[in-house]
Short mmCIF file of C-alpha atoms in Angstrom, two decimals:
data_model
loop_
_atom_site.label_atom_id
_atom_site.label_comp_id
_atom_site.label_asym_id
_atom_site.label_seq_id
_atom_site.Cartn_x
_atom_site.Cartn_y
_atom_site.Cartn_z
CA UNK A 1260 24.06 -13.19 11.82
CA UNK A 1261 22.38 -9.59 11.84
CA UNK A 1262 21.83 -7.87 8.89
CA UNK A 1263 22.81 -4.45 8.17
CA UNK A 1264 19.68 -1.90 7.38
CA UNK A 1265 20.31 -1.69 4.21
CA UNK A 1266 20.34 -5.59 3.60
CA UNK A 1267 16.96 -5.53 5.35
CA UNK A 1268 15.38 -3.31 3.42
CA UNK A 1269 16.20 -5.33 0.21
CA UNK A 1270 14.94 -8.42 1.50
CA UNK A 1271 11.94 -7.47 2.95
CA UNK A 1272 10.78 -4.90 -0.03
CA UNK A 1273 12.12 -7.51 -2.72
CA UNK A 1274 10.07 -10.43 -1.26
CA UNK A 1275 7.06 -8.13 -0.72
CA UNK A 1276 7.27 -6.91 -4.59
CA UNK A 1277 6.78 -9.78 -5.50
CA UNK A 1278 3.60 -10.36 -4.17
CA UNK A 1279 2.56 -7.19 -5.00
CA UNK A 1280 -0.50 -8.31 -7.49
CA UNK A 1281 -2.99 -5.13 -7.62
CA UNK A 1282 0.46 -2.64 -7.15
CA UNK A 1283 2.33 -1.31 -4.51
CA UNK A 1284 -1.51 -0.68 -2.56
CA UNK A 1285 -2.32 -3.61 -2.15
CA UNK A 1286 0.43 -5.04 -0.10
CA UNK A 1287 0.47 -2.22 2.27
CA UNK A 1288 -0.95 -4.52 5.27
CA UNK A 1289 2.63 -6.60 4.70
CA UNK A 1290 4.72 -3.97 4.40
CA UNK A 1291 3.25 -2.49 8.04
CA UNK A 1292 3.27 -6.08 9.61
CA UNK A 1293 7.15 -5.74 8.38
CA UNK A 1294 8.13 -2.53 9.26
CA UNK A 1295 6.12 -2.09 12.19
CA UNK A 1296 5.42 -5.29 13.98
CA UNK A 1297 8.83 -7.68 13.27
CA UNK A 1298 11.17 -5.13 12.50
CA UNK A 1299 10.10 -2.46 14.81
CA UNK A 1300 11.45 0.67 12.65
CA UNK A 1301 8.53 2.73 13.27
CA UNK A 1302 5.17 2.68 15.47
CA UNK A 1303 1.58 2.08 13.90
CA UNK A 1304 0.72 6.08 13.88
CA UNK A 1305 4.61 7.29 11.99
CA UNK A 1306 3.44 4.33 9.06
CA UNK A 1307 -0.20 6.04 9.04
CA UNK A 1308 1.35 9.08 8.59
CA UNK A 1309 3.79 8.56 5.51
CA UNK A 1310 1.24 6.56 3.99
CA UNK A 1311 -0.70 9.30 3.63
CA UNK A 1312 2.20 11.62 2.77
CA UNK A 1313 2.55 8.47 -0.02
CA UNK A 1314 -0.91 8.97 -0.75
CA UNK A 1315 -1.47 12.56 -1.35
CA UNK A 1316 2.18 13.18 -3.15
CA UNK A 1317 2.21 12.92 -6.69
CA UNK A 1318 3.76 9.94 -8.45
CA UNK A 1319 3.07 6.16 -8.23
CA UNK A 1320 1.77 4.65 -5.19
CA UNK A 1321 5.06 2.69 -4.70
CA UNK A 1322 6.02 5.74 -2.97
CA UNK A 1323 5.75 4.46 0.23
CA UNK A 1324 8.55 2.15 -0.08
CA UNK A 1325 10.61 4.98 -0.81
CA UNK A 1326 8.96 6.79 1.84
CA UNK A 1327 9.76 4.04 4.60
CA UNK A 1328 13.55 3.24 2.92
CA UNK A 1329 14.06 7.31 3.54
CA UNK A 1330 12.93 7.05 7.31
CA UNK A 1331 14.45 4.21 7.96
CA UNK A 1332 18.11 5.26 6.21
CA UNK A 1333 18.30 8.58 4.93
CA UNK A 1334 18.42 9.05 1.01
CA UNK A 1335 20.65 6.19 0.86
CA UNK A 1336 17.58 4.22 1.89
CA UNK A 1337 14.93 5.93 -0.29
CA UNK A 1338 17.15 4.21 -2.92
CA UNK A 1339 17.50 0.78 -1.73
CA UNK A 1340 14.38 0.50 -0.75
CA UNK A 1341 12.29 2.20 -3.95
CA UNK A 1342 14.89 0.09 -6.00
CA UNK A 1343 14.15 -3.69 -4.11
CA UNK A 1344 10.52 -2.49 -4.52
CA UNK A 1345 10.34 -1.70 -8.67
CA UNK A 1346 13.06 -4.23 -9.81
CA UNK A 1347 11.48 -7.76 -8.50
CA UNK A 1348 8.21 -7.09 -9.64
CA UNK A 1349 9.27 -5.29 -12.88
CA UNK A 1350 10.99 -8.40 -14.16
CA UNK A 1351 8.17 -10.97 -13.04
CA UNK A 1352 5.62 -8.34 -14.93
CA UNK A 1353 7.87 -8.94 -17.98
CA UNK A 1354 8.11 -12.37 -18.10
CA UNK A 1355 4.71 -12.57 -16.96
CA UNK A 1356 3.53 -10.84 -20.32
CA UNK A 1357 5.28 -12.30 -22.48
CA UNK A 1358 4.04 -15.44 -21.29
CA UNK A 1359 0.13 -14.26 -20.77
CA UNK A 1360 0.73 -13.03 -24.60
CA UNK A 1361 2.21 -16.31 -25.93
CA UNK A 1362 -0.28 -18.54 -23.76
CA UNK A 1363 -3.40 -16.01 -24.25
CA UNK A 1364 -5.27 -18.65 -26.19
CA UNK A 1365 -5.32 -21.22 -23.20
CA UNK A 1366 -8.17 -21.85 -20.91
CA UNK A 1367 -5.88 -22.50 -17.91
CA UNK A 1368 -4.37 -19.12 -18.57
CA UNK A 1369 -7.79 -17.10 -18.53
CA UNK A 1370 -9.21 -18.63 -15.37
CA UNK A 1371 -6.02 -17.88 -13.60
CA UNK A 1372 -5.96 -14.46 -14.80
CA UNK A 1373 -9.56 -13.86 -13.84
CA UNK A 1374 -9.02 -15.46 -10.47
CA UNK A 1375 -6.71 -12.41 -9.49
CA UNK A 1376 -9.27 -10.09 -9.67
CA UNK A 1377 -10.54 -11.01 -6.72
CA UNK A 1378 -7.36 -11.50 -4.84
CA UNK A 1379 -5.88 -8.08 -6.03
CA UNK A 1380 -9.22 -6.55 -4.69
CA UNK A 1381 -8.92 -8.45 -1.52
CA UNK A 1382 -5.38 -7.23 -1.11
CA UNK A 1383 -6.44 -3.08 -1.74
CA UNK A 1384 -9.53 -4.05 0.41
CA UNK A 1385 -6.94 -5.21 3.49
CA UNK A 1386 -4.24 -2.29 2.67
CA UNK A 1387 -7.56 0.19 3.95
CA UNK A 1388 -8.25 -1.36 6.41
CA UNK A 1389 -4.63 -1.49 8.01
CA UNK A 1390 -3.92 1.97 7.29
CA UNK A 1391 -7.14 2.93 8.72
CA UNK A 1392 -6.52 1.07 11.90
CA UNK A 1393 -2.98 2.06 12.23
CA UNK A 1394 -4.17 6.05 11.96
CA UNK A 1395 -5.44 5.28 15.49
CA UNK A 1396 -8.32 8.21 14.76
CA UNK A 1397 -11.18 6.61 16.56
CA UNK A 1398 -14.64 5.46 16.24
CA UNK A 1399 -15.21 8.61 14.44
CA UNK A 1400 -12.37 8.71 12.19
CA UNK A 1401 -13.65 5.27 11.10
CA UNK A 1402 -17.01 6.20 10.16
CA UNK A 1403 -15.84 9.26 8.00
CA UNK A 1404 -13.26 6.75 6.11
CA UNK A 1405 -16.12 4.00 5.88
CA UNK A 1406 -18.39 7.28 4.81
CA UNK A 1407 -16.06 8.38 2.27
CA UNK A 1408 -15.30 4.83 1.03
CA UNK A 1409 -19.11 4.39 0.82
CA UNK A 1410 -19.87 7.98 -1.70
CA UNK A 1411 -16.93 7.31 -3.83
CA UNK A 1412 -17.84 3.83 -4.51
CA UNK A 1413 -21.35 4.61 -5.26
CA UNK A 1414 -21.07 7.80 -6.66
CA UNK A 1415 -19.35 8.79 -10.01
CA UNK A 1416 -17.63 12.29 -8.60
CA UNK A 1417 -14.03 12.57 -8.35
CA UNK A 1418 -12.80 11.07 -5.09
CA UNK A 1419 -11.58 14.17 -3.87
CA UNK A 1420 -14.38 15.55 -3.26
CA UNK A 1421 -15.28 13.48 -0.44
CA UNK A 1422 -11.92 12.74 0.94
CA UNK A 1423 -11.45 16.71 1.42
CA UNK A 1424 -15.23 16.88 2.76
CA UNK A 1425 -13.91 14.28 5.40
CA UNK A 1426 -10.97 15.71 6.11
CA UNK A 1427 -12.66 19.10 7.16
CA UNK A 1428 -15.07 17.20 8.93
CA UNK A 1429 -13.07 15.65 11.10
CA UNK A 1430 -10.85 18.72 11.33
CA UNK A 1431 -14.08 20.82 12.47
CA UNK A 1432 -15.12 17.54 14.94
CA UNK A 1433 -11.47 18.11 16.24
CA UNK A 1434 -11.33 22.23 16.74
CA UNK A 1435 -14.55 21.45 18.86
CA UNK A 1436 -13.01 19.43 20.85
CA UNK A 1437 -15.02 16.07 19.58
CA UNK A 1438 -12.67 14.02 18.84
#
């Protein structure tokens, strides 16, 4: 039995919200392998490009859901799919909390909470790496996003600063006809 669009979206944004530990970032990699690779609703370079429309528009980063549910459908899916992404997740946050609260006191219930550090870093780690490799913007591209990664982790100015510096880079490499 085939699903209609619509259904789809649901499913797959529901089931991916709730593994969504870090936020809507760091589950990026299986939203593409979704969208892109078993569902075929868009190619590697149209996902690169509305993440980063996700990226740099204002609001919360669950944007590209809504992003991907609009391609994909039209407003109609903008809705279905922002809504499948906020509403899972929303209600295991809740109970979550109220549990973590209750339970806050247990040993059991701090190691597991510190143990997601690492797997919610892991997660946003991945999510950069896919949406650097699905931009498709060569070796170069990938040394200006590992260059820009590498200043604003180790320096304390405002990321923008070297994401726009690497944007005109590569914007200059590519008027020259280096890239």
């Amino acid at each position: 039995m085939e699903r209609s669009v619509f259904g789809q979206l649901v499913i797959t944004f529901g089931t991916i919200s709730l593994m969504a530990i870090g936020g809507a970032n760091a589950v990026v990699p299986e939203i593409h392998r979704q969208i892109v690779d078993i569902l075929g609703w868009m190619d590697a370079p149209t996902f690169a490009r509305l993440f980063a429309i996700a990226q740099t528009a204002p609001g919360p980063n669950v944007m590209l859901a809504s992003i991907v549910g609009w391609h994909v459908a039209g407003t109609s899916g903008l809705l279905v799919a922002t809504a499948a992404m906020l509403i899972p997740s929303s209600l295991l946050a809740l109970a979550s909390s109220r549990g973590l609260q209750r339970f806050s006191d247990n040993r059991i219930v701090r190691i597991v909470t510190l143990a997601l550090v690492p797997i919610a870093l892991g997660l946003m780690l991945a999510s950069g790496a896919v949406a650097t490799i699905a931009a498709d913007a060569g070796l170069f591209g990938f040394v200006i996003t590992a260059a820009t990664a590498f200043v604003t982790y180790r320096s304390k100015i405002n990321p923008l600063v070297p994401m726009a510096a690497g944007t005109a880079v590569y914007v200059a490499a590519w008027y020259a006809g280096l890239v």
